[in-house]
Amino acid sequence: MTALDRTARRHRWDTRFAPYAYVAPYFLIFGVFGLFPLLYTIWVSLQQRSLLDADGASFIGLDNYQVLFADPYFWNAMGNTLSLWLLTTIPQILFALWIAQLLNRKVRTRTLFRMGVILPNVTSVAAVTIIFAQLFGRDFGLINWGLDLFGAGHIDWQAGTASSHVAIATMVVWRWTGYHALIFLASMQAIPPSMYEAATLDGARNWQQFWRITVPLLRPQIIFSTIIATTGNMRLLAEPLLFNPGTAAATGGSDRQFQTVALYLYEQGFSNWDFGYSSAIAIVLAIATILVAGLGYLVTKRIQTD
Amino acid sequence: MTAVLDPPAPAPPAGARGRARRLAGRVAGPWVYAGLIAVLAGSAFPVYWSLVVSSQTPDAIDSVPPVLVPGGHLFENIARVFDTTDFALALTNSIVVSGTITFSVVLFSTLAGFAFAKLRFRGRNVLLLVIIATQAIPTELGVIPLYMMMSEFGWAGQIHAVIVPGLVTAFGVFFMRQYFERAIPDELLEAGRMDGCGTLRLFWHVALPAARPAAAVLGLFTFMQAWNDFFWPLVVLVPENPTVQTALNTLASGYTTDYTLVLTAATLATVPVLAIFLLFGRQIVGGIMSGAVKG
């Protein structure tokens, strides 16, 4: 065999197999630690299985689901999840539109303002929740102190269902609004100014231009943000867990006032070690998230230009 | 959770940038500035307040009216955090976890992204579709089987259990692929092949140098995400071997509510990402505005 032959063969071998070698690490690691657990959850959800009895896994069909649908704690958690979804997603999108619209002017020190807007998003959920939990504290919290100044009195934020939901929603909105605002801003900058100039000549006021031109042209980004916010907000866990840390952490308050489905999953899986039941919760949560995201999609799709 | 539109485009020529500036719209009036300053204050306040509390003595917290300026007790509070909990171990663990994950995600994403963008192979489109599809699924849903696997391997409680599942991300692969599509012309690679370069040399000498800007943005976001990750470390680690975030949880769950101590720890947990943010704020804003990243 000549040297040239050998080079050609090596070359063929190289172009044929090298690509697989390059993508293999991803698929190997993701397959084992990402995809497999995801699919295996379905199987575990059909079993009676607990950590405390490792070899005692037994197939029980849909029993976990049957128990789940009759479980008042699950429905309580589902209600809380939907309430928090509403309280977070809608303000997030509206605030973000408003902020993006402010940033979409000729603003001096715009880098400073853009960084300020996104600052909450780079902070950790654990730190943020702990900080906000103190701000919302009953006795020495800054927010109650502020309410007191206006004669609004003290609120025991953690104790009530509505008040705790408002407090948790505040943290989520605080942390994520800037992210959506920057996404909206990027698209706003692509809108040609001539559209606004024409509208001004037609006598359209600023807010009319905003609702009739800006918002409809941003429809794809609004749909995107709604879906992203929905998938995130339907599985809130760290915020309710850390809002009232201590013995009542996994139950989301002494009376499960703010236990989300994700937190209930955590409680069943990692305080009660009931893996089968917990997996069933995971599956139902996934399905609920898809349904709610679909609903959000249908609503935001209706935004229209005249 | 990750979501993708596009990674940062290769820098546009100066002319295009000038045009973008002219398109930026109307001049801001006083109300716009008032609104923006209010937003800025609202964004920064909780972080600032946490810093204020961590520089005060514990009894300053319940004073009326509340103290709103930093005091001089920051270092003694930091010392208390390190005395009360094994925060040094938590910091070391977090650095090892985030550093390893960042390095690995950038490396494997660059490799796979290059293959998907620039090499031809059978099954390429199907595999890419798999990656895009899996991006939408929250991996937390598989947390029970993942935990069972880790106990089976004897990794529960150890930081491998946090590192290994984070070594690759679908987002990273897709992100780098999008970048390579636009950043490297096919002719350049063909010329390299004519000169007898193997695929590995093309990757090393052509793709890797070109990938630097995108790899830097990916690395930045990966590090912040890994540093801030809470749920999976909480599940798989034990309080005796924490990351910074799970150490915060343990500290906050204690029976004594020493706000000063807890908020000092929260401040410490935020400092590394805050430092990155102050250094690379412009790139971070750019990365998000190109629709690229979601933590």
PDB file of C-alpha atoms in Angstrom, chain B residues 11-284:
ATOM      1  CA  ALA B  11     -20.038  41.678  15.449  1.00  0.00           C
ATOM      2  CA  PRO B  12     -21.788  43.797  12.817  1.00  0.00           C
ATOM      3  CA  PRO B  13     -19.752  46.322  10.840  1.00  0.00           C
ATOM      4  CA  ALA B  14     -19.582  49.819  12.299  1.00  0.00           C
ATOM      5  CA  GLY B  15     -22.049  51.192   9.780  1.00  0.00           C
ATOM      6  CA  ALA B  16     -24.805  48.800  10.820  1.00  0.00           C
ATOM      7  CA  ARG B  17     -24.259  49.639  14.453  1.00  0.00           C
ATOM      8  CA  GLY B  18     -24.617  53.355  13.697  1.00  0.00           C
ATOM      9  CA  ARG B  19     -27.898  52.649  11.984  1.00  0.00           C
ATOM     10  CA  ALA B  20     -29.164  50.656  14.962  1.00  0.00           C
ATOM     11  CA  ARG B  21     -28.418  53.635  17.160  1.00  0.00           C
ATOM     12  CA  ARG B  22     -30.371  55.981  14.921  1.00  0.00           C
ATOM     13  CA  LEU B  23     -33.290  53.550  15.053  1.00  0.00           C
ATOM     14  CA  ALA B  24     -33.243  53.654  18.841  1.00  0.00           C
ATOM     15  CA  GLY B  25     -36.255  55.947  18.898  1.00  0.00           C
ATOM     16  CA  ARG B  26     -37.452  59.038  20.621  1.00  0.00           C
ATOM     17  CA  VAL B  27     -35.500  61.018  23.129  1.00  0.00           C
ATOM     18  CA  ALA B  28     -36.335  60.181  26.713  1.00  0.00           C
ATOM     19  CA  GLY B  29     -38.187  62.812  28.740  1.00  0.00           C
ATOM     20  CA  PRO B  30     -38.140  63.347  32.509  1.00  0.00           C
ATOM     21  CA  TRP B  31     -40.952  60.844  33.090  1.00  0.00           C
ATOM     22  CA  VAL B  32     -38.970  58.133  31.350  1.00  0.00           C
ATOM     23  CA  TYR B  33     -35.992  58.843  33.584  1.00  0.00           C
ATOM     24  CA  ALA B  34     -38.216  58.900  36.652  1.00  0.00           C
ATOM     25  CA  GLY B  35     -39.637  55.517  35.672  1.00  0.00           C
ATOM     26  CA  LEU B  36     -36.229  54.043  34.931  1.00  0.00           C
ATOM     27  CA  ILE B  37     -34.739  55.289  38.170  1.00  0.00           C
ATOM     28  CA  ALA B  38     -37.665  53.778  40.076  1.00  0.00           C
ATOM     29  CA  VAL B  39     -37.090  50.444  38.302  1.00  0.00           C
ATOM     30  CA  LEU B  40     -33.373  50.629  39.014  1.00  0.00           C
ATOM     31  CA  ALA B  41     -34.008  51.360  42.680  1.00  0.00           C
ATOM     32  CA  GLY B  42     -36.495  48.512  42.916  1.00  0.00           C
ATOM     33  CA  SER B  43     -34.055  46.110  41.269  1.00  0.00           C
ATOM     34  CA  ALA B  44     -31.103  47.020  43.401  1.00  0.00           C
ATOM     35  CA  PHE B  45     -32.824  47.557  46.736  1.00  0.00           C
ATOM     36  CA  PRO B  46     -33.142  43.953  48.004  1.00  0.00           C
ATOM     37  CA  VAL B  47     -29.494  43.283  47.202  1.00  0.00           C
ATOM     38  CA  TYR B  48     -28.468  46.569  48.790  1.00  0.00           C
ATOM     39  CA  TRP B  49     -30.596  45.898  51.843  1.00  0.00           C
ATOM     40  CA  SER B  50     -29.042  42.492  52.326  1.00  0.00           C
ATOM     41  CA  LEU B  51     -25.656  44.216  52.304  1.00  0.00           C
ATOM     42  CA  VAL B  52     -26.884  46.775  54.853  1.00  0.00           C
ATOM     43  CA  VAL B  53     -28.085  44.092  57.239  1.00  0.00           C
ATOM     44  CA  SER B  54     -24.905  42.085  56.891  1.00  0.00           C
ATOM     45  CA  SER B  55     -22.873  45.074  58.008  1.00  0.00           C
ATOM     46  CA  GLN B  56     -24.940  45.765  61.138  1.00  0.00           C
ATOM     47  CA  THR B  57     -25.120  44.207  64.564  1.00  0.00           C
ATOM     48  CA  PRO B  58     -28.047  41.797  65.103  1.00  0.00           C
ATOM     49  CA  ASP B  59     -30.003  44.241  67.279  1.00  0.00           C
ATOM     50  CA  ALA B  60     -29.913  46.940  64.581  1.00  0.00           C
ATOM     51  CA  ILE B  61     -32.455  44.946  62.589  1.00  0.00           C
ATOM     52  CA  ASP B  62     -35.424  45.416  64.862  1.00  0.00           C
ATOM     53  CA  SER B  63     -34.823  49.100  65.430  1.00  0.00           C
ATOM     54  CA  VAL B  64     -37.541  51.536  64.422  1.00  0.00           C
ATOM     55  CA  PRO B  65     -37.162  53.250  62.024  1.00  0.00           C
ATOM     56  CA  PRO B  66     -35.030  50.616  60.272  1.00  0.00           C
ATOM     57  CA  VAL B  67     -31.380  51.291  59.529  1.00  0.00           C
ATOM     58  CA  LEU B  68     -30.878  51.972  55.828  1.00  0.00           C
ATOM     59  CA  VAL B  69     -27.154  52.591  55.585  1.00  0.00           C
ATOM     60  CA  PRO B  70     -24.322  50.075  55.915  1.00  0.00           C
ATOM     61  CA  GLY B  71     -22.589  49.831  59.261  1.00  0.00           C
ATOM     62  CA  GLY B  72     -19.100  48.704  60.133  1.00  0.00           C
ATOM     63  CA  HIS B  73     -19.675  45.106  61.205  1.00  0.00           C
ATOM     64  CA  LEU B  74     -19.427  43.303  57.872  1.00  0.00           C
ATOM     65  CA  PHE B  75     -16.207  41.456  58.588  1.00  0.00           C
ATOM     66  CA  GLU B  76     -17.173  40.306  62.032  1.00  0.00           C
ATOM     67  CA  ASN B  77     -20.461  38.979  60.585  1.00  0.00           C
ATOM     68  CA  ILE B  78     -18.561  37.165  57.843  1.00  0.00           C
ATOM     69  CA  ALA B  79     -16.340  35.653  60.515  1.00  0.00           C
ATOM     70  CA  ARG B  80     -19.460  34.535  62.367  1.00  0.00           C
ATOM     71  CA  VAL B  81     -20.814  32.831  59.243  1.00  0.00           C
ATOM     72  CA  PHE B  82     -17.598  30.883  58.863  1.00  0.00           C
ATOM     73  CA  ASP B  83     -17.670  29.955  62.566  1.00  0.00           C
ATOM     74  CA  THR B  84     -21.311  28.866  62.625  1.00  0.00           C
ATOM     75  CA  THR B  85     -21.359  26.769  59.472  1.00  0.00           C
ATOM     76  CA  ASP B  86     -18.801  25.071  57.310  1.00  0.00           C
ATOM     77  CA  PHE B  87     -19.088  27.879  54.800  1.00  0.00           C
ATOM     78  CA  ALA B  88     -15.514  27.370  53.612  1.00  0.00           C
ATOM     79  CA  LEU B  89     -16.415  23.861  52.513  1.00  0.00           C
ATOM     80  CA  ALA B  90     -19.593  25.153  50.870  1.00  0.00           C
ATOM     81  CA  LEU B  91     -17.616  27.752  48.927  1.00  0.00           C
ATOM     82  CA  THR B  92     -15.004  25.211  47.857  1.00  0.00           C
ATOM     83  CA  ASN B  93     -17.727  22.796  46.736  1.00  0.00           C
ATOM     84  CA  SER B  94     -19.538  25.500  44.795  1.00  0.00           C
ATOM     85  CA  ILE B  95     -16.354  26.601  43.058  1.00  0.00           C
ATOM     86  CA  VAL B  96     -15.446  23.013  42.124  1.00  0.00           C
ATOM     87  CA  VAL B  97     -18.987  22.223  40.938  1.00  0.00           C
ATOM     88  CA  SER B  98     -19.482  25.407  38.927  1.00  0.00           C
ATOM     89  CA  GLY B  99     -15.940  25.406  37.529  1.00  0.00           C
ATOM     90  CA  THR B 100     -16.093  21.785  36.364  1.00  0.00           C
ATOM     91  CA  ILE B 101     -19.559  22.163  34.884  1.00  0.00           C
ATOM     92  CA  THR B 102     -18.599  25.350  33.053  1.00  0.00           C
ATOM     93  CA  PHE B 103     -15.447  23.838  31.574  1.00  0.00           C
ATOM     94  CA  SER B 104     -17.236  20.678  30.517  1.00  0.00           C
ATOM     95  CA  VAL B 105     -20.323  22.365  29.067  1.00  0.00           C
ATOM     96  CA  VAL B 106     -18.205  24.767  27.019  1.00  0.00           C
ATOM     97  CA  LEU B 107     -15.921  21.993  25.756  1.00  0.00           C
ATOM     98  CA  PHE B 108     -18.600  19.456  24.815  1.00  0.00           C
ATOM     99  CA  SER B 109     -20.951  22.110  23.433  1.00  0.00           C
ATOM    100  CA  THR B 110     -18.217  23.466  21.210  1.00  0.00           C
ATOM    101  CA  LEU B 111     -17.335  19.986  19.951  1.00  0.00           C
ATOM    102  CA  ALA B 112     -20.916  18.938  19.274  1.00  0.00           C
ATOM    103  CA  GLY B 113     -21.944  22.368  18.012  1.00  0.00           C
ATOM    104  CA  PHE B 114     -19.114  22.293  15.498  1.00  0.00           C
ATOM    105  CA  ALA B 115     -20.110  18.833  14.297  1.00  0.00           C
ATOM    106  CA  PHE B 116     -23.763  19.808  13.898  1.00  0.00           C
ATOM    107  CA  ALA B 117     -22.994  23.044  12.114  1.00  0.00           C
ATOM    108  CA  LYS B 118     -20.133  22.102   9.855  1.00  0.00           C
ATOM    109  CA  LEU B 119     -19.760  18.351   9.410  1.00  0.00           C
ATOM    110  CA  ARG B 120     -21.940  16.067   7.340  1.00  0.00           C
ATOM    111  CA  PHE B 121     -23.023  12.786   8.857  1.00  0.00           C
ATOM    112  CA  ARG B 122     -25.903  10.400   8.714  1.00  0.00           C
ATOM    113  CA  GLY B 123     -28.604  11.070  11.291  1.00  0.00           C
ATOM    114  CA  ARG B 124     -27.493  14.633  11.865  1.00  0.00           C
ATOM    115  CA  ASN B 125     -30.923  16.208  11.511  1.00  0.00           C
ATOM    116  CA  VAL B 126     -32.652  13.629  13.666  1.00  0.00           C
ATOM    117  CA  LEU B 127     -30.081  13.997  16.431  1.00  0.00           C
ATOM    118  CA  LEU B 128     -30.336  17.772  16.304  1.00  0.00           C
ATOM    119  CA  LEU B 129     -34.096  17.509  16.557  1.00  0.00           C
ATOM    120  CA  VAL B 130     -33.697  15.347  19.657  1.00  0.00           C
ATOM    121  CA  ILE B 131     -31.550  18.049  21.246  1.00  0.00           C
ATOM    122  CA  ILE B 132     -34.029  20.808  20.449  1.00  0.00           C
ATOM    123  CA  ALA B 133     -36.933  18.731  21.743  1.00  0.00           C
ATOM    124  CA  THR B 134     -35.245  17.830  25.020  1.00  0.00           C
ATOM    125  CA  GLN B 135     -34.517  21.459  25.696  1.00  0.00           C
ATOM    126  CA  ALA B 136     -38.170  22.060  26.404  1.00  0.00           C
ATOM    127  CA  ILE B 137     -38.479  19.325  29.025  1.00  0.00           C
ATOM    128  CA  PRO B 138     -37.617  20.346  32.565  1.00  0.00           C
ATOM    129  CA  THR B 139     -35.126  17.772  33.814  1.00  0.00           C
ATOM    130  CA  GLU B 140     -36.444  18.207  37.361  1.00  0.00           C
ATOM    131  CA  LEU B 141     -39.233  15.860  36.377  1.00  0.00           C
ATOM    132  CA  GLY B 142     -36.755  13.013  36.411  1.00  0.00           C
ATOM    133  CA  VAL B 143     -35.480  13.878  39.842  1.00  0.00           C
ATOM    134  CA  ILE B 144     -36.744  10.702  41.552  1.00  0.00           C
ATOM    135  CA  PRO B 145     -35.065   8.188  39.213  1.00  0.00           C
ATOM    136  CA  LEU B 146     -31.967  10.388  39.122  1.00  0.00           C
ATOM    137  CA  TYR B 147     -31.794  10.246  42.899  1.00  0.00           C
ATOM    138  CA  MET B 148     -32.292   6.476  42.821  1.00  0.00           C
ATOM    139  CA  MET B 149     -29.389   6.192  40.380  1.00  0.00           C
ATOM    140  CA  MET B 150     -27.139   8.293  42.553  1.00  0.00           C
ATOM    141  CA  SER B 151     -27.874   6.182  45.629  1.00  0.00           C
ATOM    142  CA  GLU B 152     -27.229   3.074  43.561  1.00  0.00           C
ATOM    143  CA  PHE B 153     -23.807   4.454  42.543  1.00  0.00           C
ATOM    144  CA  GLY B 154     -23.087   5.452  46.126  1.00  0.00           C
ATOM    145  CA  TRP B 155     -22.799   9.077  45.052  1.00  0.00           C
ATOM    146  CA  ALA B 156     -25.627  10.504  47.150  1.00  0.00           C
ATOM    147  CA  GLY B 157     -24.271  13.187  49.425  1.00  0.00           C
ATOM    148  CA  GLN B 158     -21.206  13.740  47.275  1.00  0.00           C
ATOM    149  CA  ILE B 159     -20.593  16.544  44.838  1.00  0.00           C
ATOM    150  CA  HIS B 160     -20.106  14.165  41.878  1.00  0.00           C
ATOM    151  CA  ALA B 161     -23.843  13.730  42.059  1.00  0.00           C
ATOM    152  CA  VAL B 162     -24.268  17.432  41.357  1.00  0.00           C
ATOM    153  CA  ILE B 163     -21.511  17.682  38.769  1.00  0.00           C
ATOM    154  CA  VAL B 164     -22.116  14.715  36.497  1.00  0.00           C
ATOM    155  CA  PRO B 165     -25.706  15.446  35.346  1.00  0.00           C
ATOM    156  CA  GLY B 166     -24.651  19.045  34.634  1.00  0.00           C
ATOM    157  CA  LEU B 167     -21.688  18.165  32.418  1.00  0.00           C
ATOM    158  CA  VAL B 168     -23.639  18.744  29.190  1.00  0.00           C
ATOM    159  CA  THR B 169     -26.621  20.885  28.290  1.00  0.00           C
ATOM    160  CA  ALA B 170     -28.822  20.797  25.229  1.00  0.00           C
ATOM    161  CA  PHE B 171     -28.865  24.542  25.338  1.00  0.00           C
ATOM    162  CA  GLY B 172     -25.072  24.759  25.056  1.00  0.00           C
ATOM    163  CA  VAL B 173     -24.912  22.476  22.022  1.00  0.00           C
ATOM    164  CA  PHE B 174     -27.650  24.358  20.229  1.00  0.00           C
ATOM    165  CA  PHE B 175     -26.139  27.713  21.162  1.00  0.00           C
ATOM    166  CA  MET B 176     -22.701  26.842  19.778  1.00  0.00           C
ATOM    167  CA  ARG B 177     -24.209  25.272  16.683  1.00  0.00           C
ATOM    168  CA  GLN B 178     -26.059  28.482  15.861  1.00  0.00           C
ATOM    169  CA  TYR B 179     -22.863  30.435  16.307  1.00  0.00           C
ATOM    170  CA  PHE B 180     -20.720  28.180  14.099  1.00  0.00           C
ATOM    171  CA  GLU B 181     -23.334  28.265  11.365  1.00  0.00           C
ATOM    172  CA  ARG B 182     -22.682  31.956  10.894  1.00  0.00           C
ATOM    173  CA  ALA B 183     -19.150  32.453  12.166  1.00  0.00           C
ATOM    174  CA  ILE B 184     -17.231  30.011   9.964  1.00  0.00           C
ATOM    175  CA  PRO B 185     -17.611  30.020   6.184  1.00  0.00           C
ATOM    176  CA  ASP B 186     -17.636  26.531   4.634  1.00  0.00           C
ATOM    177  CA  GLU B 187     -14.950  27.592   2.162  1.00  0.00           C
ATOM    178  CA  LEU B 188     -12.503  28.046   5.008  1.00  0.00           C
ATOM    179  CA  LEU B 189     -12.994  24.442   6.119  1.00  0.00           C
ATOM    180  CA  GLU B 190     -12.778  23.143   2.562  1.00  0.00           C
ATOM    181  CA  ALA B 191      -9.519  25.003   2.067  1.00  0.00           C
ATOM    182  CA  GLY B 192      -8.244  23.400   5.256  1.00  0.00           C
ATOM    183  CA  ARG B 193      -9.232  19.951   4.018  1.00  0.00           C
ATOM    184  CA  MET B 194      -7.436  20.561   0.707  1.00  0.00           C
ATOM    185  CA  ASP B 195      -4.308  21.258   2.706  1.00  0.00           C
ATOM    186  CA  GLY B 196      -4.731  17.875   4.351  1.00  0.00           C
ATOM    187  CA  CYS B 197      -6.082  18.924   7.714  1.00  0.00           C
ATOM    188  CA  GLY B 198      -7.923  16.212   9.620  1.00  0.00           C
ATOM    189  CA  THR B 199     -11.208  17.022  11.341  1.00  0.00           C
ATOM    190  CA  LEU B 200      -9.544  17.347  14.696  1.00  0.00           C
ATOM    191  CA  ARG B 201      -7.012  19.856  13.382  1.00  0.00           C
ATOM    192  CA  LEU B 202      -9.786  21.855  11.731  1.00  0.00           C
ATOM    193  CA  PHE B 203     -11.573  21.913  15.036  1.00  0.00           C
ATOM    194  CA  TRP B 204      -8.488  22.902  16.949  1.00  0.00           C
ATOM    195  CA  HIS B 205      -7.049  25.506  14.572  1.00  0.00           C
ATOM    196  CA  VAL B 206     -10.127  26.931  12.842  1.00  0.00           C
ATOM    197  CA  ALA B 207     -13.256  26.301  14.885  1.00  0.00           C
ATOM    198  CA  LEU B 208     -11.937  26.759  18.400  1.00  0.00           C
ATOM    199  CA  PRO B 209     -10.307  30.177  17.864  1.00  0.00           C
ATOM    200  CA  ALA B 210     -13.434  31.404  16.063  1.00  0.00           C
ATOM    201  CA  ALA B 211     -15.652  30.111  18.870  1.00  0.00           C
ATOM    202  CA  ARG B 212     -14.074  32.234  21.570  1.00  0.00           C
ATOM    203  CA  PRO B 213     -16.689  35.033  21.854  1.00  0.00           C
ATOM    204  CA  ALA B 214     -19.645  32.632  21.956  1.00  0.00           C
ATOM    205  CA  ALA B 215     -17.823  30.227  24.256  1.00  0.00           C
ATOM    206  CA  ALA B 216     -17.167  33.097  26.660  1.00  0.00           C
ATOM    207  CA  VAL B 217     -20.846  34.053  26.795  1.00  0.00           C
ATOM    208  CA  LEU B 218     -21.865  30.412  27.210  1.00  0.00           C
ATOM    209  CA  GLY B 219     -19.297  29.968  29.967  1.00  0.00           C
ATOM    210  CA  LEU B 220     -20.527  33.075  31.776  1.00  0.00           C
ATOM    211  CA  PHE B 221     -24.119  31.938  31.816  1.00  0.00           C
ATOM    212  CA  THR B 222     -23.278  28.333  32.618  1.00  0.00           C
ATOM    213  CA  PHE B 223     -21.199  29.380  35.597  1.00  0.00           C
ATOM    214  CA  MET B 224     -23.905  31.630  37.002  1.00  0.00           C
ATOM    215  CA  GLN B 225     -26.549  28.977  36.501  1.00  0.00           C
ATOM    216  CA  ALA B 226     -24.458  26.262  38.136  1.00  0.00           C
ATOM    217  CA  TRP B 227     -23.544  28.549  41.014  1.00  0.00           C
ATOM    218  CA  ASN B 228     -27.172  29.475  41.644  1.00  0.00           C
ATOM    219  CA  ASP B 229     -28.626  25.988  41.208  1.00  0.00           C
ATOM    220  CA  PHE B 230     -30.715  25.009  44.206  1.00  0.00           C
ATOM    221  CA  PHE B 231     -33.155  22.138  43.739  1.00  0.00           C
ATOM    222  CA  TRP B 232     -30.968  19.226  42.675  1.00  0.00           C
ATOM    223  CA  PRO B 233     -28.134  19.971  45.154  1.00  0.00           C
ATOM    224  CA  LEU B 234     -30.773  20.272  47.874  1.00  0.00           C
ATOM    225  CA  VAL B 235     -32.131  16.844  46.999  1.00  0.00           C
ATOM    226  CA  VAL B 236     -28.906  14.930  46.556  1.00  0.00           C
ATOM    227  CA  LEU B 237     -26.492  16.571  48.988  1.00  0.00           C
ATOM    228  CA  VAL B 238     -26.432  16.348  52.779  1.00  0.00           C
ATOM    229  CA  PRO B 239     -26.097  19.361  55.103  1.00  0.00           C
ATOM    230  CA  GLU B 240     -22.602  18.213  56.082  1.00  0.00           C
ATOM    231  CA  ASN B 241     -21.366  18.536  52.490  1.00  0.00           C
ATOM    232  CA  PRO B 242     -23.213  21.516  51.022  1.00  0.00           C
ATOM    233  CA  THR B 243     -22.902  23.928  48.166  1.00  0.00           C
ATOM    234  CA  VAL B 244     -23.277  27.594  49.002  1.00  0.00           C
ATOM    235  CA  GLN B 245     -26.981  27.506  48.123  1.00  0.00           C
ATOM    236  CA  THR B 246     -27.834  24.479  50.230  1.00  0.00           C
ATOM    237  CA  ALA B 247     -25.764  25.900  53.092  1.00  0.00           C
ATOM    238  CA  LEU B 248     -28.054  28.934  52.922  1.00  0.00           C
ATOM    239  CA  ASN B 249     -31.044  26.662  53.272  1.00  0.00           C
ATOM    240  CA  THR B 250     -29.589  24.962  56.344  1.00  0.00           C
ATOM    241  CA  LEU B 251     -28.703  28.298  57.889  1.00  0.00           C
ATOM    242  CA  ALA B 252     -32.142  29.774  57.232  1.00  0.00           C
ATOM    243  CA  SER B 253     -33.868  26.685  58.668  1.00  0.00           C
ATOM    244  CA  GLY B 254     -32.099  26.967  62.018  1.00  0.00           C
ATOM    245  CA  TYR B 255     -34.115  27.488  65.161  1.00  0.00           C
ATOM    246  CA  THR B 256     -32.614  30.854  65.962  1.00  0.00           C
ATOM    247  CA  THR B 257     -33.532  33.524  63.458  1.00  0.00           C
ATOM    248  CA  ASP B 258     -30.338  35.522  63.443  1.00  0.00           C
ATOM    249  CA  TYR B 259     -31.208  37.660  60.429  1.00  0.00           C
ATOM    250  CA  THR B 260     -27.793  39.278  60.361  1.00  0.00           C
ATOM    251  CA  LEU B 261     -26.073  35.944  60.118  1.00  0.00           C
ATOM    252  CA  VAL B 262     -28.426  34.556  57.461  1.00  0.00           C
ATOM    253  CA  LEU B 263     -28.327  37.666  55.310  1.00  0.00           C
ATOM    254  CA  THR B 264     -24.543  37.872  55.560  1.00  0.00           C
ATOM    255  CA  ALA B 265     -24.438  34.347  54.170  1.00  0.00           C
ATOM    256  CA  ALA B 266     -26.929  35.331  51.455  1.00  0.00           C
ATOM    257  CA  THR B 267     -24.716  38.274  50.569  1.00  0.00           C
ATOM    258  CA  LEU B 268     -21.659  36.012  50.430  1.00  0.00           C
ATOM    259  CA  ALA B 269     -23.512  33.615  48.142  1.00  0.00           C
ATOM    260  CA  THR B 270     -24.340  36.490  45.808  1.00  0.00           C
ATOM    261  CA  VAL B 271     -20.904  38.104  45.691  1.00  0.00           C
ATOM    262  CA  PRO B 272     -19.288  35.829  43.067  1.00  0.00           C
ATOM    263  CA  VAL B 273     -22.090  36.263  40.521  1.00  0.00           C
ATOM    264  CA  LEU B 274     -22.318  39.931  41.381  1.00  0.00           C
ATOM    265  CA  ALA B 275     -18.607  40.303  40.630  1.00  0.00           C
ATOM    266  CA  ILE B 276     -19.031  38.523  37.290  1.00  0.00           C
ATOM    267  CA  PHE B 277     -22.036  40.700  36.600  1.00  0.00           C
ATOM    268  CA  LEU B 278     -20.173  43.930  37.250  1.00  0.00           C
ATOM    269  CA  LEU B 279     -17.259  42.805  35.080  1.00  0.00           C
ATOM    270  CA  PHE B 280     -19.235  41.390  32.157  1.00  0.00           C
ATOM    271  CA  GLY B 281     -22.572  43.203  32.452  1.00  0.00           C
ATOM    272  CA  ARG B 282     -22.458  44.345  28.857  1.00  0.00           C
ATOM    273  CA  GLN B 283     -21.933  40.805  27.516  1.00  0.00           C
ATOM    274  CA  ILE B 284     -24.649  39.455  29.794  1.00  0.00           C
TER     275      ILE B 284
END
